[in-house]
Short mmCIF file of C-alpha atoms and ligand atoms in Angstrom, two decimals:
data_model
loop_
_atom_site.label_atom_id
_atom_site.label_comp_id
_atom_site.label_asym_id
_atom_site.label_seq_id
_atom_site.Cartn_x
_atom_site.Cartn_y
_atom_site.Cartn_z
CA VAL A 1 120.13 60.32 -25.73
CA ALA A 2 116.99 60.85 -24.53
CA LYS A 3 116.07 62.39 -27.92
CA GLU A 4 117.55 58.91 -30.01
CA SER A 5 116.31 56.64 -27.94
CA THR A 6 113.16 57.51 -28.50
CA GLN A 7 113.81 57.86 -31.87
CA LEU A 8 114.80 54.74 -31.48
CA SER A 9 112.07 52.86 -29.34
CA ALA A 10 109.94 54.09 -32.10
CA TRP A 11 111.12 51.44 -34.38
CA TYR A 12 111.77 48.16 -32.48
CA SER A 13 108.83 46.30 -31.45
CA ASP A 14 109.36 44.91 -27.81
CA ALA A 15 109.76 41.35 -29.78
CA GLN A 16 112.97 43.20 -30.78
CA GLU A 17 113.97 44.67 -27.64
CA ALA A 18 117.19 42.24 -27.18
CA SER A 19 118.17 43.30 -30.53
CA ARG A 20 117.07 47.04 -29.47
CA LEU A 21 119.32 47.06 -26.82
CA SER A 22 122.64 46.30 -29.37
CA HIS A 23 121.38 48.65 -30.79
CA LEU A 24 121.37 51.27 -28.34
CA SER A 25 124.81 50.33 -27.80
CA LEU A 26 125.75 50.53 -31.39
CA LEU A 27 124.62 53.90 -32.17
CA SER A 28 126.35 55.34 -29.19
CA ASP A 29 129.48 52.81 -30.03
CA LEU A 30 128.92 54.51 -33.11
CA ARG A 31 128.97 58.12 -32.45
CA ALA A 32 132.70 57.36 -30.50
CA ALA A 33 133.78 55.55 -33.45
CA VAL A 34 133.33 59.01 -35.16
CA GLN A 35 134.13 61.35 -32.57
CA ASN A 36 137.41 59.31 -31.64
CA ASP A 37 138.45 58.65 -35.47
CA GLU A 38 137.79 54.95 -35.13
CA LEU A 39 136.51 55.35 -38.31
CA GLN A 40 138.64 54.75 -41.30
CA MET A 41 138.31 55.79 -45.00
CA TRP A 42 139.00 53.25 -48.03
CA LEU A 43 140.14 55.18 -51.59
CA GLN A 44 139.38 52.33 -54.53
CA PRO A 45 140.73 53.43 -57.67
CA LYS A 46 138.96 54.69 -61.28
CA ILE A 47 140.90 54.22 -64.22
CA ARG A 48 140.36 55.27 -68.18
CA PHE A 49 139.77 53.34 -70.31
CA ASN A 50 141.08 55.63 -73.20
CA ASP A 51 144.76 56.11 -71.62
CA HIS A 52 144.59 53.46 -68.75
CA SER A 53 144.70 56.51 -66.55
CA CYS A 54 143.90 57.02 -62.41
CA TYR A 55 141.68 59.49 -62.03
CA GLY A 56 140.58 59.47 -59.49
CA PHE A 57 139.33 56.70 -56.10
CA GLU A 58 135.68 55.57 -55.04
CA ALA A 59 136.21 56.35 -50.43
CA LEU A 60 134.18 53.55 -48.30
CA VAL A 61 134.18 54.06 -44.90
CA ARG A 62 135.50 51.02 -42.49
CA TRP A 63 135.02 50.51 -39.29
CA GLN A 64 137.59 49.17 -36.92
CA HIS A 65 135.08 47.89 -33.60
CA PRO A 66 136.85 47.94 -30.57
CA GLN A 67 135.15 44.30 -29.82
CA ARG A 68 132.73 43.57 -32.54
CA GLY A 69 135.95 43.95 -34.65
CA PHE A 70 135.08 44.67 -38.20
CA ILE A 71 131.97 46.31 -39.13
CA SER A 72 130.88 46.00 -43.07
CA PRO A 73 129.57 49.35 -43.83
CA ALA A 74 126.50 47.77 -46.01
CA GLU A 75 125.61 46.96 -42.33
CA PHE A 76 126.42 50.56 -40.44
CA ILE A 77 125.20 52.61 -43.25
CA PRO A 78 121.76 51.67 -43.09
CA PHE A 79 121.84 51.01 -39.08
CA ALA A 80 122.69 54.96 -39.20
CA GLU A 81 120.71 55.87 -41.63
CA ARG A 82 117.37 54.94 -39.82
CA THR A 83 119.25 56.55 -36.30
CA GLY A 84 119.73 60.06 -38.45
CA TYR A 85 123.46 59.50 -37.30
CA ILE A 86 124.89 59.55 -41.12
CA ASN A 87 124.91 63.18 -40.74
CA HIS A 88 127.87 62.62 -39.32
CA VAL A 89 129.76 60.02 -41.57
CA THR A 90 128.86 62.12 -44.47
CA ASP A 91 130.25 65.44 -42.47
CA TRP A 92 133.31 62.95 -41.72
CA MET A 93 133.68 61.26 -44.64
CA LEU A 94 133.74 64.36 -46.29
CA LYS A 95 136.05 66.10 -43.97
CA GLN A 96 139.19 63.25 -44.92
CA ALA A 97 138.53 63.13 -48.48
CA LEU A 98 139.06 67.00 -48.55
CA GLN A 99 142.00 67.09 -46.51
CA THR A 100 143.51 64.16 -48.37
CA LEU A 101 142.59 66.29 -51.61
CA ALA A 102 144.39 69.04 -50.01
CA SER A 103 147.36 66.96 -49.28
CA TRP A 104 147.91 65.94 -52.72
CA GLN A 105 147.49 69.71 -53.99
CA HIS A 106 150.44 69.86 -56.12
CA ALA A 107 152.12 65.99 -55.98
CA TYR A 108 148.60 64.78 -57.53
CA PRO A 109 146.82 68.12 -58.51
CA GLN A 110 144.16 65.51 -61.10
CA LEU A 111 142.86 63.14 -58.81
CA SER A 112 139.44 63.59 -57.54
CA ILE A 113 138.09 61.76 -54.28
CA ALA A 114 134.60 60.33 -54.67
CA VAL A 115 131.92 60.46 -50.92
CA ASN A 116 128.84 58.38 -51.08
CA VAL A 117 126.24 61.20 -50.62
CA SER A 118 122.52 58.89 -48.50
CA THR A 119 119.14 60.09 -49.39
CA LYS A 120 119.05 61.17 -45.53
CA ASP A 121 121.34 64.26 -46.83
CA LEU A 122 119.78 64.82 -49.74
CA ARG A 123 116.25 66.12 -47.73
CA ASP A 124 118.14 68.19 -45.74
CA GLN A 125 118.04 71.75 -47.67
CA SER A 126 121.73 72.89 -45.98
CA PHE A 127 124.53 69.69 -47.19
CA PRO A 128 124.51 72.49 -50.49
CA GLU A 129 126.41 75.20 -48.34
CA ARG A 130 127.86 72.58 -45.71
CA VAL A 131 129.65 71.01 -48.86
CA HIS A 132 131.43 74.50 -50.09
CA GLN A 133 131.83 75.84 -46.56
CA LEU A 134 133.75 72.60 -45.58
CA LEU A 135 135.11 73.53 -49.28
CA GLN A 136 137.07 76.48 -48.02
CA GLN A 137 137.69 75.48 -44.94
CA TYR A 138 140.13 73.04 -45.98
CA GLN A 139 141.03 75.10 -49.57
CA VAL A 140 140.00 72.48 -52.51
CA LYS A 141 138.87 73.33 -55.44
CA PRO A 142 135.37 71.93 -56.29
CA GLU A 143 136.02 69.97 -59.18
CA ASN A 144 138.72 67.84 -57.19
CA LEU A 145 135.44 66.39 -54.86
CA GLN A 146 132.61 64.04 -56.24
CA LEU A 147 129.94 63.27 -54.58
CA GLU A 148 127.86 59.74 -55.34
CA LEU A 149 123.95 59.61 -55.29
CA THR A 150 121.61 56.43 -55.92
CA GLU A 151 119.43 56.66 -58.18
CA SER A 152 116.69 54.94 -56.19
CA GLY A 153 117.54 57.99 -53.42
CA ILE A 154 117.20 60.59 -56.48
CA MET A 155 114.11 58.71 -56.99
CA GLU A 156 112.36 59.33 -54.06
CA ASN A 157 112.23 62.65 -54.22
CA PRO A 158 113.16 63.80 -57.34
CA GLY A 159 111.23 66.97 -56.70
CA ASN A 160 113.67 67.75 -53.72
CA ALA A 161 116.83 66.32 -54.66
CA ILE A 162 116.86 67.65 -58.32
CA PRO A 163 117.58 71.40 -56.67
CA LEU A 164 119.79 70.21 -54.46
CA LEU A 165 122.28 68.94 -56.84
CA GLN A 166 121.67 71.91 -58.79
CA SER A 167 123.48 74.09 -56.04
CA LEU A 168 125.96 71.26 -55.30
CA ARG A 169 126.70 71.51 -59.60
CA ASN A 170 126.29 75.03 -59.79
CA ILE A 171 129.08 75.19 -56.74
CA GLY A 172 131.51 72.93 -59.74
CA ILE A 173 131.41 69.87 -57.83
CA GLY A 174 131.13 66.07 -60.63
CA LEU A 175 128.03 63.89 -59.60
CA SER A 176 128.06 60.77 -60.00
CA ILE A 177 124.29 58.59 -59.94
CA ASP A 178 124.95 55.82 -58.29
CA ASP A 179 124.02 52.14 -58.97
CA PHE A 180 122.39 53.32 -62.46
CA GLY A 181 119.79 51.12 -63.58
CA THR A 182 118.94 49.47 -60.12
CA GLY A 183 116.77 52.64 -58.60
CA HIS A 184 113.76 53.02 -61.78
CA SER A 185 114.48 56.61 -63.60
CA SER A 186 112.68 57.82 -66.19
CA LEU A 187 114.40 59.08 -69.14
CA ALA A 188 112.87 62.10 -68.36
CA TYR A 189 113.95 62.94 -65.07
CA LEU A 190 117.49 61.60 -66.12
CA GLN A 191 117.41 63.96 -68.50
CA LYS A 192 116.81 67.08 -65.99
CA LEU A 193 119.37 65.80 -63.73
CA PRO A 194 121.67 67.77 -63.66
CA VAL A 195 125.19 65.63 -62.79
CA THR A 196 127.84 64.35 -64.74
CA GLU A 197 128.58 60.74 -64.23
CA LEU A 198 126.39 57.20 -64.79
CA LYS A 199 127.69 54.45 -62.89
CA ILE A 200 126.34 51.06 -63.98
CA ASP A 201 125.17 49.02 -61.33
CA ARG A 202 127.59 45.63 -60.38
CA SER A 203 124.58 43.52 -60.49
CA PHE A 204 125.37 44.32 -64.03
CA VAL A 205 129.48 44.16 -64.53
CA ILE A 206 128.99 40.38 -63.46
CA ASN A 207 129.84 37.37 -66.13
CA ILE A 208 128.83 40.46 -68.64
CA ASP A 209 131.15 38.50 -71.07
CA GLN A 210 128.61 35.72 -70.66
CA GLN A 211 125.68 37.39 -71.38
CA ALA A 212 124.36 38.83 -74.35
CA SER A 213 122.03 40.12 -73.59
CA THR A 214 122.82 41.83 -70.50
CA GLN A 215 124.70 43.63 -72.75
CA ARG A 216 122.98 44.70 -75.85
CA LEU A 217 121.34 46.17 -72.29
CA VAL A 218 124.54 48.12 -71.04
CA LYS A 219 125.19 48.81 -74.01
CA THR A 220 122.14 51.15 -74.38
CA ILE A 221 122.65 52.52 -70.67
CA ILE A 222 125.87 54.08 -72.16
CA GLU A 223 125.16 55.40 -75.31
CA MET A 224 122.18 57.21 -73.41
CA GLY A 225 124.57 58.15 -70.63
CA HIS A 226 126.84 59.64 -74.09
CA GLY A 227 123.80 61.39 -75.28
CA LEU A 228 124.02 62.76 -72.24
CA ASN A 229 127.40 63.89 -71.77
CA LEU A 230 127.50 61.99 -69.24
CA HIS A 231 131.13 60.00 -68.08
CA VAL A 232 129.70 56.14 -67.40
CA ILE A 233 131.61 53.78 -65.23
CA ALA A 234 131.19 50.57 -63.87
CA GLU A 235 131.66 49.26 -60.93
CA GLY A 236 132.72 45.76 -59.48
CA ILE A 237 134.61 44.94 -62.55
CA GLU A 238 136.61 41.85 -61.81
CA THR A 239 137.90 40.01 -64.44
CA GLU A 240 139.57 40.81 -67.37
CA ALA A 241 136.54 39.66 -69.17
CA GLU A 242 134.37 41.93 -67.70
CA ARG A 243 136.67 44.61 -68.49
CA ASP A 244 137.20 43.81 -72.11
CA THR A 245 133.59 43.42 -72.89
CA LEU A 246 132.75 46.43 -71.64
CA ILE A 247 135.62 48.47 -73.11
CA SER A 248 133.57 46.51 -76.53
CA LEU A 249 130.85 48.44 -75.56
CA GLY A 250 132.28 51.95 -75.27
CA CYS A 251 132.72 52.26 -71.61
CA ASP A 252 134.77 55.56 -70.50
CA SER A 253 135.97 53.73 -67.07
CA MET A 254 135.95 50.97 -64.40
CA GLN A 255 136.45 50.66 -60.83
CA GLY A 256 136.92 47.39 -59.36
CA TYR A 257 138.95 44.09 -57.86
CA PHE A 258 140.32 43.76 -60.85
CA ALA A 259 141.94 47.19 -60.85
CA SER A 260 142.29 47.67 -57.55
CA LYS A 261 140.83 46.51 -53.83
CA PRO A 262 140.00 49.41 -51.63
CA LEU A 263 143.08 50.76 -50.75
CA HIS A 264 144.49 52.52 -47.46
CA GLY A 265 147.30 54.11 -45.46
CA ALA A 266 150.74 51.66 -47.58
CA GLY A 267 148.49 50.34 -49.53
CA LEU A 268 147.78 53.58 -50.86
CA GLN A 269 151.09 55.21 -50.63
CA ASN A 270 152.80 52.70 -52.68
CA TRP A 271 149.60 53.34 -55.39
CA LEU A 272 150.23 57.17 -55.68
CA ILE A 273 153.85 56.21 -55.66
CA HIS A 274 153.05 53.56 -58.85
CA LEU A 275 151.03 56.58 -60.46
CA ALA A 276 154.25 59.24 -61.13
CA ASP A 277 156.35 56.55 -63.43
CA SER A 278 153.42 55.80 -65.07
P1 C2E B 303 128.70 51.07 -53.26
O1 C2E B 303 128.65 52.85 -53.17
O2 C2E B 303 127.46 50.84 -54.17
O3 C2E B 303 130.16 50.77 -53.28
C1 C2E B 303 130.95 49.64 -54.10
C2 C2E B 303 131.16 48.57 -53.14
O4 C2E B 303 131.28 47.35 -53.52
C3 C2E B 303 131.92 49.07 -51.86
O5 C2E B 303 132.20 47.88 -50.42
C4 C2E B 303 133.30 47.91 -52.64
O6 C2E B 303 134.31 48.26 -51.52
C5 C2E B 303 132.68 47.03 -53.01
N1 C2E B 303 133.43 46.71 -54.31
C6 C2E B 303 134.20 47.11 -55.55
N2 C2E B 303 134.67 46.00 -56.49
C7 C2E B 303 134.57 45.56 -55.95
C8 C2E B 303 134.39 44.27 -56.91
O7 C2E B 303 135.31 44.40 -58.05
N3 C2E B 303 133.74 42.81 -56.22
C9 C2E B 303 132.96 43.19 -55.62
N4 C2E B 303 132.59 41.81 -55.00
N5 C2E B 303 132.95 44.30 -54.72
C10 C2E B 303 133.24 45.29 -54.50
P2 C2E B 303 131.63 48.16 -48.88
O8 C2E B 303 133.03 49.31 -49.10
O9 C2E B 303 131.22 47.14 -48.28
O10 C2E B 303 130.57 49.54 -49.40
C11 C2E B 303 129.32 49.04 -49.46
C12 C2E B 303 128.25 49.71 -49.32
O11 C2E B 303 128.17 50.35 -48.25
C13 C2E B 303 128.79 51.19 -50.70
O12 C2E B 303 128.23 50.18 -52.28
C14 C2E B 303 127.67 52.13 -49.94
O13 C2E B 303 126.28 52.73 -49.98
C15 C2E B 303 127.59 52.17 -48.61
N6 C2E B 303 128.81 52.91 -48.27
C16 C2E B 303 130.33 52.94 -48.06
N7 C2E B 303 131.08 53.97 -47.56
C17 C2E B 303 129.98 54.43 -46.99
C18 C2E B 303 129.81 55.81 -47.08
O14 C2E B 303 130.90 56.49 -47.03
N8 C2E B 303 128.49 56.50 -46.79
C19 C2E B 303 127.51 56.20 -47.12
N9 C2E B 303 126.17 56.57 -47.01
N10 C2E B 303 127.62 54.63 -47.47
C20 C2E B 303 128.55 54.33 -48.23
CA1 CA B 304 128.97 54.30 -53.99
CA1 CA B 305 127.64 51.66 -56.64
CA1 CA B 306 125.80 48.55 -56.55
#
């Protein structure tokens, strides 16, 4: 506790005392949430355009706080990153994903789960070894696991990130560049990244059917991705018109509310049952 308190006071000025105190209690709450399994893993389907099949899911963390109610990951993930607690959250999500994949091994061996990895995780040279160890512990094939790394996170320190990505790729895990188009990666670097998927950021998808210039840009991104042998998926597709436009531009797959919101519990079970039907 003492170590984390010191770390936190370095982050917040006196003027932010109130916020600091509330963040201190948030940190102990987050620690409790991880320990008591108060977090939840929700899964959002990824759908291939060519055969309309669901080939996997993105894992999204949810936190239902006993007093504060639902806390969005957009709020607590950056907080967890600042306080250095993010690696525990990543570890928790990896275990959840692997446990789920292990339980699907017979009924749904084709499905993959993609776990979001933070920039902070990429600084930890032992991260690939940790993932490898967990895969063995849960007896899951590496090709069923995918990791999503943001373009800006990779580009923050490509010299560190690239060898680490290579180690993960050598294990056989799929690697996706998340939020693509927002992180200023140069073409020279893109070619060096040992990744398997490119995920077009939602900011390009919103109303793409009405924007000719965005369509030209996204078409170029898709062609470039294919030129590098990458699977190209678009995130945040909400309408039929957005989906149809992305199909016409040659995109491979989609994720978004139009296909399905993130699922959990009965909603997820229902989705899986229908998968078996089709
Ligand atoms: P992201 O990785 O870009 O995840 C996509 C976000 O868009 C998710 O929000 C998802 O619920 C939302 N979304 C999906 N389809 C649609 C759509 O059609 N329309 C709209 N408006 N939104 C859509 P969420 O779950 O609130 O997560 C927000 C961000 O928090 C994520 O962005 C990711 O950066 C981070 N995050 C979430 N879970 C994790 C996690 O387990 N670990 C880490 N490190 N970050 C996470
Ligand atoms: Ca993501
Ligand atoms: Ca994303
Ligand atoms: Ca995004």
